[in-house]
Every structure is written in structure tokens, then in C-alpha cells.
Amino acid sequence: MKSSPAPFVRLLSNDPLLLQPRRTHPLVWCSAIICLVFCLLVIFLGVTTLIIYLVIRPKYPSFDVPNANLNTIYFDSPENFNGDFTVLANFTNPNRKINVKFDYLDIKLYFVDRLIATRALEPFSQRPEEARLEMIHLISSLVYLPPNPAVELQRQVQSNRVTYNIKGTFRVRAKVGIARFTYWLHTKCQLELTSPPLGVLVAKNCSTKKR
Ligand SMILES: *[C@@H]1O[C@H](CO)[C@@H](O)[C@H](O)[C@H]1NC(C)=O
Ligand SMILES: *[C@@H]1O[C@H](CO)[C@@H](O)[C@H](O)[C@H]1NC(C)=O
């Protein structure tokens, strides 16, 4: 004997929720797969870069002043002075595998907090572990100094100890694996010299920071 559908089955199939198609659209699958592959790729690249970074351990280039000469400090009037100062700079790339490029270099010379000379240097690249010596000629011509710093500079010249400050701003580019880095280095040096015309470097203090 054929039994007719049970009343509760008929009741369920009339439920509008169950009548809707339950298959996921192929387009949804497709985008989910693309998304998954993309996520895996991003994770893979990130992990690879991290491993390369940890193995190579990039270091920042260093800056030092091994020598300096104070050739001239000459007052035209009590507040206008001319100066001639030469600095030997030592740029070192301490990395064993990474080339770096200095593509912007700016050096400023200060007496106390007064800017007295400035100089831009030509960009250059450095091979791993290369040290580069660069003569930097800083000329002050008729630079105005307010009375206090002017008197202080004359006093230092008389006491045969002149303190100058150098600030360097450098933009460095480096490539590690597939990653490229660009960063700014800020160097500050305090230099103590004997008086011109044959002023020599007697003490120095250099520090370089990344920002
Ligand atoms: C330049 O710096 C490097 C690394 O600090 C050092 O090995 C080298 O002797 C320095 N060169 C001079 C001339 O000071
Ligand atoms: C070096 O720095 C210290 C403070 O950090 C300072 O007292 C000292 O005079 C500096 N030396 C020279 C030679 O500039």
C-alpha cells in the first residue's frame, strides 16, 4: 500500500526558507580561493623578508670625523666674521652584504647655536664594508654673529680652544632581498680645535641617529 507523504513533510517543504537554493555560487568560491592564494603569498613574502633580514642583519652606515683643520677666523667688523674650516669625514658601510647609497647629504657648521656655514655633498654609493673619506670645505663669508656669540668666539680663539658643532643630514637607500629601505640619518659632532691659522683637532664627539 502506497503511503501518502506524512503531513509534517508537506509542512516542511512549504516553509519558504527551505525552498531557497542552498548551493554556493561558483563566483564566491572563486574569489575565496583567489583571496586565500593572495594571503598565502603575502605571508610567504613577509616571512622570506624577515628571514633574510635576520640572517643579514642590516646595520646603519656610520659617520666620523678623523681630522679637521681650522684655517681662518677673521672678523671684518665686531659682528661679521669670515671663516675657513676643513673637515675630513669618514663614511663607513659596516654591512657585509648590503650596498648602500647616500643620495642626499647636507652638512651644517654651527658655533654655539649659530649657523655659520653649510655644504651639500655629491651623492655616492658604498660597497659592503667600504669606508669613504671626504674632504669637506666649510667657508663662512661675512657671516653675521650677534654680540654674545661673537665675543665668545673671539675669547675661544684667544684661549686656543675653539668648539664647533657639525650637523649632518643624510638620506640613505639600501636593498635587502626584495625589500628596499630608505631612511634618514642625523649626525651631530662636537669638535674642539686649537686656534687658526693652524688649528688642529684636539677632541671630538660624534653620534649618529636614525629618524
Ligand atoms: C674610517 O672608519 C672605519 C670604520 O669605523 C675605520 O676602520 C677606518 O680606519 C676609518 N678611517 C680613517 C681614516 O679614520
Ligand atoms: C663630548 O660630550 C660630552 C657630553 O656628552 C661633553 O661634556 C664633552 O665636552 C664633549 N667633548 C668634546 C670634545 O666635545
mmCIF file of C-alpha atoms and ligand atoms in Angstrom:
data_model
loop_
_atom_site.group_PDB
_atom_site.id
_atom_site.type_symbol
_atom_site.label_atom_id
_atom_site.label_comp_id
_atom_site.label_asym_id
_atom_site.label_seq_id
_atom_site.Cartn_x
_atom_site.Cartn_y
_atom_site.Cartn_z
ATOM 1 C CA MET A 1 0.000 0.000 0.000
ATOM 2 C CA LYS A 2 1.410 3.415 -1.059
ATOM 3 C CA SER A 3 1.531 5.852 1.715
ATOM 4 C CA SER A 4 0.981 9.477 1.038
ATOM 5 C CA PRO A 5 3.610 11.909 2.375
ATOM 6 C CA ALA A 6 3.350 12.422 6.017
ATOM 7 C CA PRO A 7 1.674 15.652 6.934
ATOM 8 C CA PHE A 8 4.792 17.035 8.649
ATOM 9 C CA VAL A 9 6.896 16.616 5.434
ATOM 10 C CA ARG A 10 4.431 18.604 3.454
ATOM 11 C CA LEU A 11 4.510 21.212 6.129
ATOM 12 C CA LEU A 12 8.332 21.482 5.922
ATOM 13 C CA SER A 13 8.508 21.747 2.142
ATOM 14 C CA ASN A 14 6.093 24.598 2.239
ATOM 15 C CA ASP A 15 8.461 26.505 4.511
ATOM 16 C CA PRO A 16 9.791 29.393 2.328
ATOM 17 C CA LEU A 17 13.274 29.195 3.924
ATOM 18 C CA LEU A 18 13.836 25.598 2.791
ATOM 19 C CA LEU A 19 12.747 26.353 -0.743
ATOM 20 C CA GLN A 20 15.734 28.642 -1.346
ATOM 21 C CA PRO A 21 18.752 27.183 -3.249
ATOM 22 C CA ARG A 22 21.493 26.090 -0.839
ATOM 23 C CA ARG A 23 24.410 25.819 -3.323
ATOM 24 C CA THR A 24 27.204 28.390 -3.026
ATOM 25 C CA HIS A 25 27.633 30.410 -6.207
ATOM 26 C CA PRO A 26 30.838 29.450 -8.193
ATOM 27 C CA LEU A 27 31.898 33.119 -8.219
ATOM 28 C CA VAL A 28 32.002 33.137 -4.413
ATOM 29 C CA TRP A 29 34.237 30.035 -4.406
ATOM 30 C CA CYS A 30 36.459 31.594 -6.992
ATOM 31 C CA SER A 31 37.007 34.842 -5.074
ATOM 32 C CA ALA A 32 37.561 32.921 -1.842
ATOM 33 C CA ILE A 33 40.328 30.869 -3.499
ATOM 34 C CA ILE A 34 41.976 33.952 -5.015
ATOM 35 C CA CYS A 35 41.845 35.624 -1.624
ATOM 36 C CA LEU A 36 43.422 32.604 0.066
ATOM 37 C CA VAL A 37 46.243 32.387 -2.502
ATOM 38 C CA PHE A 38 46.884 36.103 -2.139
ATOM 39 C CA CYS A 39 47.017 35.857 1.665
ATOM 40 C CA LEU A 40 49.461 32.929 1.476
ATOM 41 C CA LEU A 41 51.644 34.890 -0.940
ATOM 42 C CA VAL A 42 51.747 37.910 1.369
ATOM 43 C CA ILE A 43 52.636 35.707 4.353
ATOM 44 C CA PHE A 44 55.329 33.925 2.315
ATOM 45 C CA LEU A 45 56.924 37.192 1.179
ATOM 46 C CA GLY A 46 56.782 38.596 4.696
ATOM 47 C CA VAL A 47 58.427 35.532 6.228
ATOM 48 C CA THR A 48 61.094 35.433 3.493
ATOM 49 C CA THR A 49 61.950 39.092 4.038
ATOM 50 C CA LEU A 50 62.081 38.563 7.795
ATOM 51 C CA ILE A 51 64.441 35.582 7.414
ATOM 52 C CA ILE A 52 66.727 37.492 5.023
ATOM 53 C CA TYR A 53 66.655 40.435 7.410
ATOM 54 C CA LEU A 54 67.569 38.230 10.404
ATOM 55 C CA VAL A 55 70.327 36.405 8.508
ATOM 56 C CA ILE A 56 71.908 39.545 7.038
ATOM 57 C CA ARG A 57 71.197 41.888 9.960
ATOM 58 C CA PRO A 58 71.450 45.256 8.215
ATOM 59 C CA LYS A 59 73.399 47.959 10.037
ATOM 60 C CA TYR A 60 73.290 51.690 9.584
ATOM 61 C CA PRO A 61 76.270 53.384 7.976
ATOM 62 C CA SER A 62 78.472 55.340 10.363
ATOM 63 C CA PHE A 63 79.941 58.809 10.207
ATOM 64 C CA ASP A 64 83.067 60.000 11.931
ATOM 65 C CA VAL A 65 85.479 62.947 11.773
ATOM 66 C CA PRO A 66 89.041 61.626 11.962
ATOM 67 C CA ASN A 67 90.594 65.017 11.273
ATOM 68 C CA ALA A 68 89.789 68.717 10.924
ATOM 69 C CA ASN A 69 91.669 71.948 10.306
ATOM 70 C CA LEU A 70 90.707 75.425 11.397
ATOM 71 C CA ASN A 71 92.415 77.687 8.868
ATOM 72 C CA THR A 72 90.780 81.069 9.359
ATOM 73 C CA ILE A 73 88.676 83.046 11.794
ATOM 74 C CA TYR A 74 88.757 86.684 10.844
ATOM 75 C CA PHE A 75 86.453 89.489 11.994
ATOM 76 C CA ASP A 76 85.743 92.181 9.396
ATOM 77 C CA SER A 77 83.775 94.156 11.928
ATOM 78 C CA PRO A 78 82.928 93.216 15.524
ATOM 79 C CA GLU A 79 79.945 91.159 14.344
ATOM 80 C CA ASN A 80 80.827 89.965 10.831
ATOM 81 C CA PHE A 81 83.293 87.191 10.536
ATOM 82 C CA ASN A 82 84.961 85.095 7.837
ATOM 83 C CA GLY A 83 85.943 81.530 8.467
ATOM 84 C CA ASP A 84 87.630 78.689 6.660
ATOM 85 C CA PHE A 85 87.333 75.213 8.109
ATOM 86 C CA THR A 86 88.133 71.807 6.624
ATOM 87 C CA VAL A 87 86.703 68.556 7.908
ATOM 88 C CA LEU A 88 87.776 65.085 6.933
ATOM 89 C CA ALA A 89 84.663 62.897 7.070
ATOM 90 C CA ASN A 90 84.684 59.109 7.215
ATOM 91 C CA PHE A 91 81.516 57.427 5.906
ATOM 92 C CA THR A 92 81.530 53.696 6.575
ATOM 93 C CA ASN A 93 79.155 50.991 5.371
ATOM 94 C CA PRO A 94 79.556 48.282 8.046
ATOM 95 C CA ASN A 95 77.368 45.727 6.219
ATOM 96 C CA ARG A 96 78.981 42.611 4.826
ATOM 97 C CA LYS A 97 76.412 42.004 2.097
ATOM 98 C CA ILE A 98 74.487 45.197 1.520
ATOM 99 C CA ASN A 99 75.300 48.107 -0.757
ATOM 100 C CA VAL A 100 74.078 51.479 0.427
ATOM 101 C CA LYS A 101 73.587 54.707 -1.417
ATOM 102 C CA PHE A 102 73.796 58.148 0.157
ATOM 103 C CA ASP A 103 71.590 60.136 -2.166
ATOM 104 C CA TYR A 104 71.264 63.341 -0.159
ATOM 105 C CA LEU A 105 73.986 64.797 2.065
ATOM 106 C CA ASP A 106 73.922 68.092 3.841
ATOM 107 C CA ILE A 107 76.495 69.355 6.347
ATOM 108 C CA LYS A 108 75.949 72.370 8.551
ATOM 109 C CA LEU A 109 78.521 74.072 10.758
ATOM 110 C CA TYR A 110 77.481 75.841 13.964
ATOM 111 C CA PHE A 111 79.212 77.971 16.507
ATOM 112 C CA VAL A 112 77.187 77.559 19.714
ATOM 113 C CA ASP A 113 73.744 77.512 18.037
ATOM 114 C CA ARG A 114 74.511 79.933 15.187
ATOM 115 C CA LEU A 115 74.689 78.505 11.681
ATOM 116 C CA ILE A 116 77.979 79.706 10.174
ATOM 117 C CA ALA A 117 78.485 77.539 7.086
ATOM 118 C CA THR A 118 76.696 74.881 5.094
ATOM 119 C CA ARG A 119 77.627 72.453 2.356
ATOM 120 C CA ALA A 120 75.866 69.847 0.216
ATOM 121 C CA LEU A 121 77.844 66.812 -0.924
ATOM 122 C CA GLU A 122 77.541 64.820 -4.132
ATOM 123 C CA PRO A 123 75.615 61.537 -3.773
ATOM 124 C CA PHE A 124 77.648 58.338 -3.700
ATOM 125 C CA SER A 125 77.252 54.573 -3.320
ATOM 126 C CA GLN A 126 79.170 52.329 -0.977
ATOM 127 C CA ARG A 127 80.044 48.698 -1.438
ATOM 128 C CA PRO A 128 79.905 46.383 1.608
ATOM 129 C CA GLU A 129 82.474 47.308 4.273
ATOM 130 C CA GLU A 130 83.695 50.284 2.283
ATOM 131 C CA ALA A 131 84.967 53.377 4.071
ATOM 132 C CA ARG A 132 84.931 56.626 2.169
ATOM 133 C CA LEU A 133 86.943 59.670 3.169
ATOM 134 C CA GLU A 134 85.604 63.004 2.075
ATOM 135 C CA MET A 135 87.204 66.436 2.497
ATOM 136 C CA ILE A 136 84.539 68.961 3.346
ATOM 137 C CA HIS A 137 85.439 72.597 2.981
ATOM 138 C CA LEU A 138 83.203 74.879 5.036
ATOM 139 C CA ILE A 139 83.548 78.574 4.266
ATOM 140 C CA SER A 140 81.890 81.385 6.184
ATOM 141 C CA SER A 141 81.991 84.654 4.370
ATOM 142 C CA LEU A 142 80.818 87.774 6.161
ATOM 143 C CA VAL A 143 78.560 85.799 8.475
ATOM 144 C CA TYR A 144 76.680 87.890 10.992
ATOM 145 C CA LEU A 145 77.127 86.841 14.626
ATOM 146 C CA PRO A 146 75.177 88.590 17.399
ATOM 147 C CA PRO A 147 77.363 90.308 20.037
ATOM 148 C CA ASN A 148 77.369 87.454 22.575
ATOM 149 C CA PRO A 149 78.486 84.626 20.256
ATOM 150 C CA ALA A 150 80.929 87.000 18.533
ATOM 151 C CA VAL A 151 82.629 87.871 21.836
ATOM 152 C CA GLU A 152 82.615 84.206 22.844
ATOM 153 C CA LEU A 153 84.246 83.144 19.568
ATOM 154 C CA GLN A 154 86.991 85.773 19.988
ATOM 155 C CA ARG A 155 87.525 84.633 23.563
ATOM 156 C CA GLN A 156 87.870 80.983 22.441
ATOM 157 C CA VAL A 157 90.360 81.949 19.710
ATOM 158 C CA GLN A 158 92.460 83.757 22.335
ATOM 159 C CA SER A 159 92.377 80.796 24.683
ATOM 160 C CA ASN A 160 93.460 78.467 21.846
ATOM 161 C CA ARG A 161 90.381 76.189 22.151
ATOM 162 C CA VAL A 162 87.562 76.676 19.663
ATOM 163 C CA THR A 163 84.464 74.484 19.850
ATOM 164 C CA TYR A 164 82.500 73.949 16.650
ATOM 165 C CA ASN A 165 79.453 71.776 16.056
ATOM 166 C CA ILE A 166 78.626 69.903 12.899
ATOM 167 C CA LYS A 167 75.223 68.564 11.962
ATOM 168 C CA GLY A 168 74.886 66.178 9.068
ATOM 169 C CA THR A 169 71.642 65.096 7.427
ATOM 170 C CA PHE A 170 71.859 62.110 5.110
ATOM 171 C CA ARG A 171 69.292 60.113 3.165
ATOM 172 C CA VAL A 172 70.351 56.507 2.688
ATOM 173 C CA ARG A 173 68.904 53.859 0.397
ATOM 174 C CA ALA A 174 69.536 50.137 0.864
ATOM 175 C CA LYS A 175 68.174 46.949 -0.677
ATOM 176 C CA VAL A 176 67.764 43.792 1.411
ATOM 177 C CA GLY A 177 66.450 40.846 -0.616
ATOM 178 C CA ILE A 178 63.337 42.130 -2.305
ATOM 179 C CA ALA A 179 62.803 44.894 0.213
ATOM 180 C CA ARG A 180 64.052 48.421 -0.308
ATOM 181 C CA PHE A 181 64.713 50.739 2.585
ATOM 182 C CA THR A 182 65.094 54.481 2.648
ATOM 183 C CA TYR A 183 65.907 56.277 5.856
ATOM 184 C CA TRP A 184 67.369 59.487 7.198
ATOM 185 C CA LEU A 185 70.464 59.634 9.382
ATOM 186 C CA HIS A 186 71.207 62.606 11.594
ATOM 187 C CA THR A 187 74.733 63.107 12.814
ATOM 188 C CA LYS A 188 75.971 65.532 15.442
ATOM 189 C CA CYS A 189 79.628 66.133 16.161
ATOM 190 C CA GLN A 190 81.227 68.432 18.671
ATOM 191 C CA LEU A 191 84.764 69.313 17.633
ATOM 192 C CA GLU A 192 87.369 71.012 19.752
ATOM 193 C CA LEU A 193 90.221 72.692 17.861
ATOM 194 C CA THR A 194 93.230 74.850 18.508
ATOM 195 C CA SER A 195 93.211 78.384 17.091
ATOM 196 C CA PRO A 196 93.768 79.281 13.433
ATOM 197 C CA PRO A 197 95.717 79.535 11.197
ATOM 198 C CA LEU A 198 96.968 76.037 12.070
ATOM 199 C CA GLY A 199 94.072 74.863 14.171
ATOM 200 C CA VAL A 200 94.126 71.109 14.705
ATOM 201 C CA LEU A 201 91.529 68.752 16.129
ATOM 202 C CA VAL A 202 92.130 68.011 19.815
ATOM 203 C CA ALA A 203 88.838 66.356 20.828
ATOM 204 C CA LYS A 204 85.627 65.206 19.230
ATOM 205 C CA ASN A 205 82.250 63.746 19.944
ATOM 206 C CA CYS A 206 80.126 62.225 17.194
ATOM 207 C CA SER A 207 76.771 60.486 17.376
ATOM 208 C CA THR A 208 74.512 59.300 14.593
ATOM 209 C CA LYS A 209 70.817 58.586 14.938
ATOM 210 C CA LYS A 210 68.196 57.269 12.586
ATOM 211 C CA ARG A 211 64.895 59.075 12.312
HETATM 212 C C1 LIG B 1 87.008 55.073 8.894
HETATM 213 O O1 LIG B 1 86.135 54.302 9.679
HETATM 214 C C2 LIG B 1 86.367 52.910 9.652
HETATM 215 C C3 LIG B 1 85.305 52.238 10.474
HETATM 216 O O2 LIG B 1 84.987 52.909 11.641
HETATM 217 C C4 LIG B 1 87.769 52.615 10.187
HETATM 218 O O3 LIG B 1 88.019 51.228 10.109
HETATM 219 C C5 LIG B 1 88.772 53.387 9.368
HETATM 220 O O4 LIG B 1 90.076 53.190 9.922
HETATM 221 C C6 LIG B 1 88.442 54.868 9.373
HETATM 222 N N1 LIG B 1 89.377 55.582 8.526
HETATM 223 C C7 LIG B 1 90.037 56.670 8.955
HETATM 224 C C8 LIG B 1 90.993 57.286 8.014
HETATM 225 O O5 LIG B 1 89.850 57.126 10.058
HETATM 226 C C1 LIG B 2 81.581 65.196 24.476
HETATM 227 O O1 LIG B 2 80.260 65.159 25.044
HETATM 228 C C2 LIG B 2 80.180 65.443 26.417
HETATM 229 C C3 LIG B 2 78.733 65.315 26.830
HETATM 230 O O2 LIG B 2 78.140 64.231 26.263
HETATM 231 C C4 LIG B 2 80.743 66.807 26.692
HETATM 232 O O3 LIG B 2 80.683 67.093 28.067
HETATM 233 C C5 LIG B 2 82.151 66.913 26.183
HETATM 234 O O4 LIG B 2 82.647 68.225 26.355
HETATM 235 C C6 LIG B 2 82.240 66.556 24.740
HETATM 236 N N1 LIG B 2 83.607 66.560 24.295
HETATM 237 C C7 LIG B 2 84.048 67.208 23.211
HETATM 238 C C8 LIG B 2 85.444 67.133 22.886
HETATM 239 O O5 LIG B 2 83.322 67.853 22.500
#
